[in-house]
Coordinates of C-alpha atoms in Angstrom, one line a residue:
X1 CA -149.8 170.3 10.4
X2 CA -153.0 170.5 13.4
X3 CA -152.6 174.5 12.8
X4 CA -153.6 174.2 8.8
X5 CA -156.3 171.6 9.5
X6 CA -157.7 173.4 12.1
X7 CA -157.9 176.5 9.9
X8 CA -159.1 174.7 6.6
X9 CA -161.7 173.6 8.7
X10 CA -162.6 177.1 9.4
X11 CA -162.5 178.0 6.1
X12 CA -164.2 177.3 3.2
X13 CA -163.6 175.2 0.0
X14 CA -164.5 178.0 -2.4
X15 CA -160.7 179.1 -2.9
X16 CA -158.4 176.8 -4.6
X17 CA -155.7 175.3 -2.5
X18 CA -152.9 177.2 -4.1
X19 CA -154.5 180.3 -2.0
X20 CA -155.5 178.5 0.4
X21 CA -151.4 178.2 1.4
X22 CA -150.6 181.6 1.0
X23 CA -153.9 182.1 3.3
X24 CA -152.5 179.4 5.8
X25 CA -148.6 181.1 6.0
X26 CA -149.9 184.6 6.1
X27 CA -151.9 183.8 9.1
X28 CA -149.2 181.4 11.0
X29 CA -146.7 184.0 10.8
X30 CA -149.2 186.1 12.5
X31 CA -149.3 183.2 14.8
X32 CA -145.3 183.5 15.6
X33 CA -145.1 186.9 15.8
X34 CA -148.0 187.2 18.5
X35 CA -146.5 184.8 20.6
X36 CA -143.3 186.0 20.2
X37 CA -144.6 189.4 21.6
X38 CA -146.7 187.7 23.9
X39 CA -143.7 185.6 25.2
X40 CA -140.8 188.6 25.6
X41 CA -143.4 191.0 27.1
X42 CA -144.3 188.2 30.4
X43 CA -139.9 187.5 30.1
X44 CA -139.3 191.3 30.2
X45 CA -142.7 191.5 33.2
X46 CA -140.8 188.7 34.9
X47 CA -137.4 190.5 35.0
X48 CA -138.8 193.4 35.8
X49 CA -140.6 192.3 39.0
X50 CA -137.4 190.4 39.7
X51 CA -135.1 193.4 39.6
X52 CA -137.7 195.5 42.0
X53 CA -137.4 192.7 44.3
X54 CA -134.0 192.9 44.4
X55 CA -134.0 196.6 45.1
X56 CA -136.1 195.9 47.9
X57 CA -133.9 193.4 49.2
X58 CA -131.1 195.3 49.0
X59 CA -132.8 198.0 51.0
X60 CA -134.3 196.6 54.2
X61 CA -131.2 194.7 54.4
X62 CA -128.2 197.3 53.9
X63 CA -130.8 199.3 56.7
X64 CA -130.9 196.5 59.1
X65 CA -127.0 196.4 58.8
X66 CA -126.3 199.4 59.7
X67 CA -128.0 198.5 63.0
X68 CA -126.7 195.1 63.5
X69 CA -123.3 196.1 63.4
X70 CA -123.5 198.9 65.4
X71 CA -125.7 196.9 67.7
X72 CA -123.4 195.9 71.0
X73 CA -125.0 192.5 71.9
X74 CA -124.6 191.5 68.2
X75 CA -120.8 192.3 68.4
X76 CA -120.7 190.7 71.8
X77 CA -122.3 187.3 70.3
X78 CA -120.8 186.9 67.3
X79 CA -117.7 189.4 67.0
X80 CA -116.2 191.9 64.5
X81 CA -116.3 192.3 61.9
X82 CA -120.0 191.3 60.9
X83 CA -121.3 190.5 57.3
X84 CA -124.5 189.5 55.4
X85 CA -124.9 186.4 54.2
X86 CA -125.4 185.0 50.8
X87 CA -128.6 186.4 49.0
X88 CA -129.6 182.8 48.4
X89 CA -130.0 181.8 51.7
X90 CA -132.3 185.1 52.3
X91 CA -136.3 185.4 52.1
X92 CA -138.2 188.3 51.2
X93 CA -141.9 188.6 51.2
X94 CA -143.6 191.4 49.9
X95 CA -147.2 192.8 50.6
X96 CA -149.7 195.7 50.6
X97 CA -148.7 196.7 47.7
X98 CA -144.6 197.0 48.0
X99 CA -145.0 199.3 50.8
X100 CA -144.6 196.3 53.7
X101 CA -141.5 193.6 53.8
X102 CA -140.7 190.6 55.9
X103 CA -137.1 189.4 55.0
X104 CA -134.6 187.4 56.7
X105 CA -131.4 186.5 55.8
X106 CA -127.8 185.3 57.2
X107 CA -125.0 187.2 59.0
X108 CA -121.7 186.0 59.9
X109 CA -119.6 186.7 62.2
X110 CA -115.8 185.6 63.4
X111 CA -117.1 183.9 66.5
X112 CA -120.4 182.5 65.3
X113 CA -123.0 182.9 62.4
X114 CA -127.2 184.4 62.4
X115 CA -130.3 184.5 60.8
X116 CA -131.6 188.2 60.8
X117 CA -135.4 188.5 60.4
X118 CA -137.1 192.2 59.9
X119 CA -140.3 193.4 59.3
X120 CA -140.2 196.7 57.5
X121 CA -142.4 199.5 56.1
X122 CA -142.0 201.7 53.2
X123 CA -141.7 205.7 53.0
X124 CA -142.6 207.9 49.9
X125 CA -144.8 207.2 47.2
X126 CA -145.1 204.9 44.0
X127 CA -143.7 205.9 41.0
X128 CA -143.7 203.8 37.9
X129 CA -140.2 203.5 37.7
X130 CA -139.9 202.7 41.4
X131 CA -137.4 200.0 40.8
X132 CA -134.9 202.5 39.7
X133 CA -134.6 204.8 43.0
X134 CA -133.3 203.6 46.2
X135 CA -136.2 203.4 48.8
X136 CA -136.4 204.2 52.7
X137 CA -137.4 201.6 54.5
X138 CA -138.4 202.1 58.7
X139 CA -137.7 198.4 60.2
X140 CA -140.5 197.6 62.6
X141 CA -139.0 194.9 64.4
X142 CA -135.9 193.4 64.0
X143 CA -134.8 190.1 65.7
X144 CA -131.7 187.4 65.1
X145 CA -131.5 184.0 66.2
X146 CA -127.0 183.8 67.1
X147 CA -125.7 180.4 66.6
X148 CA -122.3 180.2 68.7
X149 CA -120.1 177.2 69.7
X150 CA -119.0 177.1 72.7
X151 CA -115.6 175.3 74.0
X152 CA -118.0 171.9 75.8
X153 CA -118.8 171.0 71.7
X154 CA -122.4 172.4 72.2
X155 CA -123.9 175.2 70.1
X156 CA -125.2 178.2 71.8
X157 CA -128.3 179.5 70.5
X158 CA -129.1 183.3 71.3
X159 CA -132.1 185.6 70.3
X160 CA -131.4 189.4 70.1
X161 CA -133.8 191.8 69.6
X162 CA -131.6 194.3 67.5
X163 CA -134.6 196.7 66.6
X164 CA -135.4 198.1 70.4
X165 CA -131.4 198.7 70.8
X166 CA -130.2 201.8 70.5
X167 CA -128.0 203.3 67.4
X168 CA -124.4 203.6 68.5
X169 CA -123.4 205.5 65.3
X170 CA -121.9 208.4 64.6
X171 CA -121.9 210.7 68.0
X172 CA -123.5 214.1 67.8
X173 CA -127.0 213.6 69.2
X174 CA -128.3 214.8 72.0
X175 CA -129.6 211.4 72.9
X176 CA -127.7 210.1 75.8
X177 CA -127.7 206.2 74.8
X178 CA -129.1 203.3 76.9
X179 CA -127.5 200.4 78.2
X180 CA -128.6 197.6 75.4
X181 CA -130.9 194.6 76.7
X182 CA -129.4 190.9 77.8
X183 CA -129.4 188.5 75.0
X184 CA -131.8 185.6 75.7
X185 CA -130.4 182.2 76.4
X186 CA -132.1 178.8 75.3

């Protein structure tokens, strides 16, 4: 009803009023359709961004796993097998333009449970279907914060810093591997 006010208003009185109706439906179903397009192209923006950050979730953190569960102090602290968390309990931000991430997110383990937190860069270049590809990540630093009960009833709190241990995967390197550092006790 405000829509065909406002538009008689615009209008003038020189065409009869039968016209003046087919004028006033002509342009509101413009009216629909534009924000109909307007409406499913910021949904299908939205989803879109959505399912990028997703990739990019799923990327730092299936690369941080691979560390953390070959990481010795992490299997000391909080046993085998080790798993990620639910994705609803993680955080990802995003900046310089998708090409830097700071996530965390939970791991568990059988004798305790962990926030991971990373700081990661991106390798390669932008493509406009980026979201499609799986992307290589280099994790910067890498740090979890090990909740473990002990037998007194207390909890144990441990920080590990998983990204300056050294890869304990598969064996063929010439790299003769390190000794991995103390946890931290507080």
């Amino acid at each position: 009803m405000f829509a065909r006010r406002f538009t008689s208003f615009f209008k003038g009185s020189s065409s009869s009023s039968s016209e003046k109706a087919v004028k006033v439906g002509t342009l509101g179903s413009f009216g629909r359709k534009a924000v109909s397009f307007v409406l499913i192209t910021v949904t299908g923006g939205v989803a879109l961004s959505a399912l990028d950050d997703l990739s990019i979730y799923r990327g730092c953190s299936s690369k941080a796993m691979e560390k953390v569960i070959n990481s010795k102090a992490m299997i000391e602290a909080i046993g085998e097998p080790i798993e990620k968390g639910p994705w609803y309990n993680a955080s990802l931000a995003v900046s310089h333009q998708r090409h830097s991430v700071s996530c965390s997110f939970p791991v568990i383990g059988p004798q305790g449970t962990g926030i991971l937190h990373l700081k990661a860069v991106r390798n390669g270049e932008d493509s406009m279907f980026g979201f499609l590809q799986q992307r290589d990540w280099d994790i910067l630093i890498m740090d979890a914060l090990v909740h473990v009960p002990s037998n007194e009833g207390s909890q144990q709190t441990l920080r590990i810093n998983v990204s300056h241990m050294v890869d304990l995967s598969p064996a063929g390197t010439n790299d003769k591997p390190t000794e991995p550092q103390e946890p931290e006790k507080s």
